[in-house]
CSV table of C-alpha atoms and ligand atoms in Angstrom, one decimal:
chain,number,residue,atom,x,y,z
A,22,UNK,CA,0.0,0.0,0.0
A,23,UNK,CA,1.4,3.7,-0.8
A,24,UNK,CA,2.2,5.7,1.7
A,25,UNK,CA,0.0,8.7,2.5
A,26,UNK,CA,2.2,11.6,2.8
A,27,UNK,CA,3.4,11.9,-0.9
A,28,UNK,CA,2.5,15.4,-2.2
A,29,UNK,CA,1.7,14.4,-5.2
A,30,UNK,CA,0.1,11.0,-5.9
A,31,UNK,CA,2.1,8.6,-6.5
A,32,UNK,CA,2.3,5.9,-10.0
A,33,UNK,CA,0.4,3.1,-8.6
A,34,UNK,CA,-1.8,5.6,-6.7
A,35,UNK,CA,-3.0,7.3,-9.7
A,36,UNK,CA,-3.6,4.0,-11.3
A,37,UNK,CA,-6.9,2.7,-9.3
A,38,UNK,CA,-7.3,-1.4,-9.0
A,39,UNK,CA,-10.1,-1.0,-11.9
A,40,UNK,CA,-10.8,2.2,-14.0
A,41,UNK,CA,-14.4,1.3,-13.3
A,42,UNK,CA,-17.2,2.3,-11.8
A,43,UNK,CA,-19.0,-1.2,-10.6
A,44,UNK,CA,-18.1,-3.6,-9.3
A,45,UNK,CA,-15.7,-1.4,-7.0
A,46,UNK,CA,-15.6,2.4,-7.1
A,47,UNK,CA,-11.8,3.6,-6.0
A,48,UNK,CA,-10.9,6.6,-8.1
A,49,UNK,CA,-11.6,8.0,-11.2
A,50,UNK,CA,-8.8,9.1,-12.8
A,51,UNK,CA,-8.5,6.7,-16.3
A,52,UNK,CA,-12.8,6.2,-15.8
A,53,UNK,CA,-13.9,7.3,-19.6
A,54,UNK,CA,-16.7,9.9,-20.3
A,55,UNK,CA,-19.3,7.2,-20.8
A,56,UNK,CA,-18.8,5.6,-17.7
A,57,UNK,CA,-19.0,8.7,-16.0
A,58,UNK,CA,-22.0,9.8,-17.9
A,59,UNK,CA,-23.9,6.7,-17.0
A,60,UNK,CA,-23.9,6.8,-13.5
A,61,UNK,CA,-24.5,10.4,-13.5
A,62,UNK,CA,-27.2,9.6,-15.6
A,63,UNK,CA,-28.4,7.1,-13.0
A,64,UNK,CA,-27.9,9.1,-10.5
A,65,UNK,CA,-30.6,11.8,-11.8
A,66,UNK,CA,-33.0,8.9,-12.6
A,67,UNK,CA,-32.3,7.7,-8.7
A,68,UNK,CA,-32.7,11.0,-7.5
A,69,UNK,CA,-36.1,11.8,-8.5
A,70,UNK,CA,-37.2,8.2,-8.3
A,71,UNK,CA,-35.5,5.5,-5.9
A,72,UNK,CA,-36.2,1.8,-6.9
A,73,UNK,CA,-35.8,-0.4,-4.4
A,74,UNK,CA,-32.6,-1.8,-6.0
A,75,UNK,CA,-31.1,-3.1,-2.9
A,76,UNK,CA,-33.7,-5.1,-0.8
A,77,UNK,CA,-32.2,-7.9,1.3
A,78,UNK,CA,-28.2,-6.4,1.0
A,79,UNK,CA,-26.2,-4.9,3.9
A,80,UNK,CA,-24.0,-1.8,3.5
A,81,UNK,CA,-21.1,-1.5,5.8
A,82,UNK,CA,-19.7,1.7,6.1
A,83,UNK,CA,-16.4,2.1,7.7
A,84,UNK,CA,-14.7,5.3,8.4
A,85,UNK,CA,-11.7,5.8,10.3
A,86,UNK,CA,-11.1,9.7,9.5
A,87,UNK,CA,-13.9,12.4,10.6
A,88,UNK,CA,-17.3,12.6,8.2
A,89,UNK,CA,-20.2,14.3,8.6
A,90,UNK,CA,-21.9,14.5,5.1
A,91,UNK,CA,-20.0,11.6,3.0
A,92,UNK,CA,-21.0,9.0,6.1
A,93,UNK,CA,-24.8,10.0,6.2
A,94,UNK,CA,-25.2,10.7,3.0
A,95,UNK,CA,-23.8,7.1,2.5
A,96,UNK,CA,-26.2,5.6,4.8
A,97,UNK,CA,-29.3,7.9,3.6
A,98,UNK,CA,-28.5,6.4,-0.4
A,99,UNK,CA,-27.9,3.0,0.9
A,100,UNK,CA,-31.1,3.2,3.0
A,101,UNK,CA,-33.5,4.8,0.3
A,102,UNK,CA,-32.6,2.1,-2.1
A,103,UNK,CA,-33.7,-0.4,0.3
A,104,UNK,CA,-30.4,-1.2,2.1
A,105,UNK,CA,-29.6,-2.4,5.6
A,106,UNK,CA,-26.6,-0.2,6.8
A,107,UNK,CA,-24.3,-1.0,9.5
A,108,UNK,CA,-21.6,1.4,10.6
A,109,UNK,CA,-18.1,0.4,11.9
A,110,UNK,CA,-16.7,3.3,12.3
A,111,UNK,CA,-14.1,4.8,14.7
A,112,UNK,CA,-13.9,3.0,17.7
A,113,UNK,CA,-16.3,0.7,17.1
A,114,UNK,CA,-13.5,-1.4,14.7
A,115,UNK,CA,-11.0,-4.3,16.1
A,116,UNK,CA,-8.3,-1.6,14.1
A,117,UNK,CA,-7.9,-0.1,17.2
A,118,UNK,CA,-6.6,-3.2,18.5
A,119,UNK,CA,-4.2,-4.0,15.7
A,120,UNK,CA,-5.8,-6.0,13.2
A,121,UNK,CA,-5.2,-5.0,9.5
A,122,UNK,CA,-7.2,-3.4,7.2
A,123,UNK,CA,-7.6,-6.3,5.2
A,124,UNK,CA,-8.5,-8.4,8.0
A,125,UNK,CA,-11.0,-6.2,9.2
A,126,UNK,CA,-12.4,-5.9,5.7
A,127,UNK,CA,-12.4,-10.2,5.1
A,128,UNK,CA,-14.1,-10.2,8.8
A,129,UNK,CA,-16.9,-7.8,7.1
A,130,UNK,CA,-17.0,-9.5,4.4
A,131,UNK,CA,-17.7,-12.7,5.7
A,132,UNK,CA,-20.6,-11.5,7.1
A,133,UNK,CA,-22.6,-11.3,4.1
A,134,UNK,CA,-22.0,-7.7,3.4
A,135,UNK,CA,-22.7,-6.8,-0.4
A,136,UNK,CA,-20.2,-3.3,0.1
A,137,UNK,CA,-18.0,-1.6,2.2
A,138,UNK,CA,-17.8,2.0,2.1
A,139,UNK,CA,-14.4,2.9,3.2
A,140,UNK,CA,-12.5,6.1,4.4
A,141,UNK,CA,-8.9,6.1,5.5
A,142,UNK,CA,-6.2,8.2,5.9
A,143,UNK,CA,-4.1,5.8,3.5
A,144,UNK,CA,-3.8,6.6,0.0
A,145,UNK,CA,-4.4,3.6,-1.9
A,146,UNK,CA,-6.4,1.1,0.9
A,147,UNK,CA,-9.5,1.1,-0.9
A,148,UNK,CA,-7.9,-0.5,-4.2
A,149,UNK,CA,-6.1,-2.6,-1.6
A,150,UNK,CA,-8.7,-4.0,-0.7
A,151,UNK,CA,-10.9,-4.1,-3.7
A,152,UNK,CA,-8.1,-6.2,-4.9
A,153,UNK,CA,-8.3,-8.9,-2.4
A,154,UNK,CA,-12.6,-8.7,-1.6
A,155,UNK,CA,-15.2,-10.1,-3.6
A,156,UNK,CA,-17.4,-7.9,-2.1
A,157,UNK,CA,-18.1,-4.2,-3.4
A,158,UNK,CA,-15.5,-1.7,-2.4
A,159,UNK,CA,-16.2,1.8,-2.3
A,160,UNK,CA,-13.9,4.5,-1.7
A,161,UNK,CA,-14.9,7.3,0.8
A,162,UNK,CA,-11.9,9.2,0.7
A,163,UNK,CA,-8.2,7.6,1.1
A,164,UNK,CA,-5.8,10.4,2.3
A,165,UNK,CA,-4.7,12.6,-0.3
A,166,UNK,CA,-5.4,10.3,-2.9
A,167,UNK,CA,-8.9,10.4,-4.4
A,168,UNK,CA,-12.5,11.0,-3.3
A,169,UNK,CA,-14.9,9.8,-6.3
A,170,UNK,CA,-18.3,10.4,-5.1
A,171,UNK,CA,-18.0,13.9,-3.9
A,172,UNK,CA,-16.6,14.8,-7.6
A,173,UNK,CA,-19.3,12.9,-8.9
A,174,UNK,CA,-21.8,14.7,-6.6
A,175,UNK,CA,-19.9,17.8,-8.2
A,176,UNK,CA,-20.3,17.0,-11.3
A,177,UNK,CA,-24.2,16.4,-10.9
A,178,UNK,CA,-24.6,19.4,-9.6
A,179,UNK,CA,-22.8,21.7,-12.2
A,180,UNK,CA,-24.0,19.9,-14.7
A,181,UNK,CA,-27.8,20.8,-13.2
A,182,UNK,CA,-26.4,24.3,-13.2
A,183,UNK,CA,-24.9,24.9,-17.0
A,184,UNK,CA,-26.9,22.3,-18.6
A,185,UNK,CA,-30.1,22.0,-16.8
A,186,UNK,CA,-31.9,18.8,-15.2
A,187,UNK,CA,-32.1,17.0,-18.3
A,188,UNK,CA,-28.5,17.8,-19.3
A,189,UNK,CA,-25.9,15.9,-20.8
A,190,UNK,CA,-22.5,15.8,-19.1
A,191,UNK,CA,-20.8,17.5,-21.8
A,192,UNK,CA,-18.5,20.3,-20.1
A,193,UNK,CA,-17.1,21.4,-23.0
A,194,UNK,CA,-15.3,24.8,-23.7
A,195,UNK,CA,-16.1,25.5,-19.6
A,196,UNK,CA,-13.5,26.7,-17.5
A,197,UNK,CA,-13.5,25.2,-13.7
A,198,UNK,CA,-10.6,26.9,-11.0
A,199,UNK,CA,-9.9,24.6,-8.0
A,200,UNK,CA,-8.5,27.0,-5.2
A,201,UNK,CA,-6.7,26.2,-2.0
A,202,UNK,CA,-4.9,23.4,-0.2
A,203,UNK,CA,-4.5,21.5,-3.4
A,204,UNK,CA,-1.8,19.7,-3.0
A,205,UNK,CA,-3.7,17.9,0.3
A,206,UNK,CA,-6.7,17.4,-1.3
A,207,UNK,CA,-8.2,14.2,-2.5
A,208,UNK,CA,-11.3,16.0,-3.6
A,209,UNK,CA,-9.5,17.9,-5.8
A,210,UNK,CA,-7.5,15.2,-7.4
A,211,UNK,CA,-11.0,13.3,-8.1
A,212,UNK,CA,-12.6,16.7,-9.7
A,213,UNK,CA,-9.8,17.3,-12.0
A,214,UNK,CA,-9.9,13.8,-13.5
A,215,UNK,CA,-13.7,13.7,-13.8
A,216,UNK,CA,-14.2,17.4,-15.0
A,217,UNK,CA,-11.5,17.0,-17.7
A,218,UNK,CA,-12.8,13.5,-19.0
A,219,UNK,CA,-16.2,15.6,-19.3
A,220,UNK,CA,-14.7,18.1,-21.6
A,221,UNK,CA,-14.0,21.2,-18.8
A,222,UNK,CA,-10.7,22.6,-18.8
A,223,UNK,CA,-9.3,22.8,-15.0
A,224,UNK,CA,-7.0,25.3,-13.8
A,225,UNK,CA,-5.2,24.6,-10.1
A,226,UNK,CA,-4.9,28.1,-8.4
A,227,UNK,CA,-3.3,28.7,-4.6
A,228,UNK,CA,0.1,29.8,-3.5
A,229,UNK,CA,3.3,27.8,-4.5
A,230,UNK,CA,3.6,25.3,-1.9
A,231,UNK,CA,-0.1,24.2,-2.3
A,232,UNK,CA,-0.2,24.2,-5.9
A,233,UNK,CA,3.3,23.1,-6.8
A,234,UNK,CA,4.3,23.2,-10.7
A,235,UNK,CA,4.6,19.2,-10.5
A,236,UNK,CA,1.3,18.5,-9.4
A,237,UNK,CA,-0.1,20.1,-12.3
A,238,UNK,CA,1.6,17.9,-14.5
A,239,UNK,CA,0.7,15.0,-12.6
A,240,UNK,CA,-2.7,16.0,-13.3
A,241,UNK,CA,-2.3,17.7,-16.3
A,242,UNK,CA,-3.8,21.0,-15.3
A,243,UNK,CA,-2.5,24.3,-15.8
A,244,UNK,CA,-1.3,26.1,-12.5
A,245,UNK,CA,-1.9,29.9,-11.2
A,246,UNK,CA,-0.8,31.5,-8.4
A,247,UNK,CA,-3.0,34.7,-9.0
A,248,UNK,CA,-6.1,34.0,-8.6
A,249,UNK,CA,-8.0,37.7,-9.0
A,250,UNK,CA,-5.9,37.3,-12.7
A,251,UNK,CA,-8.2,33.7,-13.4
A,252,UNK,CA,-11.4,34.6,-11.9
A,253,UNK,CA,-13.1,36.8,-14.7
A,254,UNK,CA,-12.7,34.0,-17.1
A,255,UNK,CA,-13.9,31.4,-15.1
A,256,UNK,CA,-17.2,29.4,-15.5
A,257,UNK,CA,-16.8,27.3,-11.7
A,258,UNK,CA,-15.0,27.8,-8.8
A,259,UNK,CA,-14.1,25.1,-6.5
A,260,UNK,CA,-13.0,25.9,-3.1
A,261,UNK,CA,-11.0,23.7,-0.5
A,262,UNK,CA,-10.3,23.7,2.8
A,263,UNK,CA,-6.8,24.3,4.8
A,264,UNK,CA,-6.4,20.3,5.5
A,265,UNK,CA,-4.9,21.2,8.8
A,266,UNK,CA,-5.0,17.7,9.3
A,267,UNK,CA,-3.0,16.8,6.8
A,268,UNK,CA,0.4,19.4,7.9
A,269,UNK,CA,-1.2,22.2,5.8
A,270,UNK,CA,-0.4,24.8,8.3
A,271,UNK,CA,3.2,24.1,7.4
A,272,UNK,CA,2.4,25.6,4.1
A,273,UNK,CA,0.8,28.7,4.8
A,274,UNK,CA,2.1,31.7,6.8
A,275,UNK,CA,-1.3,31.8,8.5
A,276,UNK,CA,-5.0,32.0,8.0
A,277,UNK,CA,-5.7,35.7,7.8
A,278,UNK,CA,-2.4,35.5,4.8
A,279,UNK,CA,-4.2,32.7,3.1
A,280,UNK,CA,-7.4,35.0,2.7
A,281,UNK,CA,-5.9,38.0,1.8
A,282,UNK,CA,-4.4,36.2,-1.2
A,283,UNK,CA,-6.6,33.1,-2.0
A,284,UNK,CA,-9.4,33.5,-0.1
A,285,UNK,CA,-13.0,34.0,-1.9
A,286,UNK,CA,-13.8,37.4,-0.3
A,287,UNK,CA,-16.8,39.2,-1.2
A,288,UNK,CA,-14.7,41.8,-3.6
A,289,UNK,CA,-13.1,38.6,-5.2
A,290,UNK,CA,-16.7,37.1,-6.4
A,291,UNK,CA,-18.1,40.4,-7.9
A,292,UNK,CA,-14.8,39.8,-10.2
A,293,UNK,CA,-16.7,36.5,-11.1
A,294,UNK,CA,-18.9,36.4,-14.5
A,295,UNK,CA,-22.4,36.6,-13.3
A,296,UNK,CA,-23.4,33.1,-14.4
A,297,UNK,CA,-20.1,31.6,-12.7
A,298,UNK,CA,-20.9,29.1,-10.3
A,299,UNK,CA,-18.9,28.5,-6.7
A,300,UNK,CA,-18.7,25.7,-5.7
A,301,UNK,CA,-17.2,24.0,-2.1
A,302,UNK,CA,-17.0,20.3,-1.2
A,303,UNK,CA,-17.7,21.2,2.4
A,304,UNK,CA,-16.8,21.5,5.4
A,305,UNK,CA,-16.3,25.3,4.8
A,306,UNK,CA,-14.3,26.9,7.1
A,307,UNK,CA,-16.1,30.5,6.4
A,308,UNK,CA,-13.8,33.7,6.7
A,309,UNK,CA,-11.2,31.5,5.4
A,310,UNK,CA,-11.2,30.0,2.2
A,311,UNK,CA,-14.5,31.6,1.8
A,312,UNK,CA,-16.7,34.6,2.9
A,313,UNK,CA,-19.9,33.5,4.5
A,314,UNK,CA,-21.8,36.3,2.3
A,315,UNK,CA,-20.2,33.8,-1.1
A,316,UNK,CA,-21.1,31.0,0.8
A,317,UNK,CA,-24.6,31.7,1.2
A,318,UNK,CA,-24.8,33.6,-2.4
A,319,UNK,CA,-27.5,32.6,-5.2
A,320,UNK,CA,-24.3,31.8,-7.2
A,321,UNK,CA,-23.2,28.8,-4.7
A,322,UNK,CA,-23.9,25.5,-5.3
A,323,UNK,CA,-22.8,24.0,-1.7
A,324,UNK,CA,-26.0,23.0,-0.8
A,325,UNK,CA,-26.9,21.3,-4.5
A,326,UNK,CA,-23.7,19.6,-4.1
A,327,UNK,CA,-24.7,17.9,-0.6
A,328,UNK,CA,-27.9,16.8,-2.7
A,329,UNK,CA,-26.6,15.4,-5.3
A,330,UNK,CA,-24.4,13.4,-3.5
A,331,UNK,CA,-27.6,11.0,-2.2
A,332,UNK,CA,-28.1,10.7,-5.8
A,333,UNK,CA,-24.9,10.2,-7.2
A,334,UNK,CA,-24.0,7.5,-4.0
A,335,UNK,CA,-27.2,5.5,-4.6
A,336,UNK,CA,-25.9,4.9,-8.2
A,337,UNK,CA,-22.8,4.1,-7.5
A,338,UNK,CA,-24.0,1.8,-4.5
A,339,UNK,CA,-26.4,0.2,-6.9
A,340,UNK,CA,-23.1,-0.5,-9.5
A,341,UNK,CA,-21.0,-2.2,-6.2
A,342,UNK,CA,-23.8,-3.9,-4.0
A,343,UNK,CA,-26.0,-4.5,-6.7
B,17,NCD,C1,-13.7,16.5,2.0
B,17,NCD,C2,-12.8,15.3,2.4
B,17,NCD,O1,-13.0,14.7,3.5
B,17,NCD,O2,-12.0,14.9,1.6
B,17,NCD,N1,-14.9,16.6,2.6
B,17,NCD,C3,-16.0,15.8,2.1
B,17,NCD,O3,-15.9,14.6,2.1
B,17,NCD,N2,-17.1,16.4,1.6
B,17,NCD,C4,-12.9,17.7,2.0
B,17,NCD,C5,-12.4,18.2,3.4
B,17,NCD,O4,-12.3,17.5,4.3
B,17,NCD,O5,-12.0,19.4,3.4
């Protein structure tokens, strides 16, 4: 397994187990357009209509890193498409008493569990273990690697936004800024594969150290470090959070700096296009990365974003426990 503390993602971490979405779901960088476009599709369908997909199958979810919305909104898909759900998460797991991931994961397995929803501070343990289960695996988050529903539920939701509830998921010729802590942030390595398989061009924006030269390349996204420069020409702007967590503190002088130079402020959005959506993956940490006013704005989509991920995790749920 990779380690977690690589900057930028390493080879085999950029490389999930399966480009697929069904019968695991680790990652999406290599996932092509169509594949992408069908379980966003299904994820629309799903949304207005649940079907009760998933009578008789058991859900685990198991999360050993904090989660408010990814957890319930786990449990809240799993549930509406008939699911049982069992959480394992925290302390609640024989992890704390030194069994391995992989045991733990055969253990719930055995049980009869059609899926295991998994978040871990390790890069790479979800393909880990969808490599050696039978069972569904679905990746919650693994350190700074990748996060595939929330850019799914991303993707829904600008897609609602630019295209309208019967669109397409054709991005083409739109412009989409990720801003922040990129170089910690598994969210954004997830967006930039899925928006640019869609057609969007993606452009990194933070200072230096989180938005080093190399990780654009890795990613093949074009880097700024001026943000008020990118902003007028920019159809969706994703925000991240400081991963304090993660040693990000290291990389900024300090919060009030990070604001002044990076920070959505009020003044920054009225340089936004009027159609220009903002976007933020949550939680927000508001007079930080953004100004509660933007937060709160007609213009933000943070709230569609929570909503579609229900959607978008009862499709993908239905491709893995199916
Ligand atoms: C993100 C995560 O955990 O990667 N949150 C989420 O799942 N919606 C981003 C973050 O923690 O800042």
């Amino acid at each position: 397994m990779a380690g977690a503390g690589a900057g930028v993602a390493e080879r085999s971490e950029d490389r999930p187990a399966r480009a697929t979405i069904g019968p695991d779901c680790v990652g999406l960088s290599g996932v092509p357009a169509g594949e992408l476009r069908r379980v966003l599709t299904r994820a629309r369908e799903l949304r207005r209509q649940p079907e009760p997909s998933l009578v008789g199958r058991t859900v685990a979810t198991v999360f050993f890193e904090d989660s408010t919305r990814t957890r319930t909104s786990f449990a809240i898909a799993a549930q509406r498409l008939g699911a049982q759900v069992v959480d394992l998460s925290g302390k609640a797991s024989s992890a704390n008493k030194g069994e391995t991931l992989l045991d733990t994961g055969r253990v719930i397995e055995a049980m009869g569990v059609s899926a295991i929803v998994l978040r871990t501070g390790e890069a790479g343990a979800a393909a880990t273990l969808a490599r050696e289960l039978a069972c569904g695996v679905v990746n919650a988050g693994d350190g700074r690697h990748e996060h595939p529903t929330q850019a799914l539920a991303d993707a829904l939701a600008l897609d609602d936004h630019w295209n309208g509830s019967d669109g397409s998921f054709g991005f083409a010729g739109k412009r989409v800024l990720i801003v922040g802590d990129v170089v910690s942030s598994r969210v954004a390595r997830s967006n930039a594969a899925a928006l640019k398989t869609l057609g969007a061009e993606v452009v990194l924006v933070g200072p230096p150290l989180m938005v080093p030269g190399t990780l654009g390349e890795a990613l093949g996204c074009r880097v700024s470090h001026d943000l008020d420069a990118e902003l007028p020409h920019a159809d969706g702007v994703m925000m991240l959070r400081i991963q304090f967590e993660r040693g990000a503190g290291a990389l900024l002088g300090s919060a009030r700096e990070f604001r002044a130079g990076w920070g959505l402020t009020a003044d920054r959005a009225a340089r936004l296009r009027s159609d220009a959506a903002v976007l933020h993956p949550g939680p927000t940490n508001r007079g930080v990365e953004i100004d509660p006013e933007v937060a709160d704005s007609p213009r933000s989509l943070i709230l569609r974003q929570v909503a579609a991920g229900v959607g978008v995790r009862m499709a993908v749920l239905e491709a893995c426990a199916g």
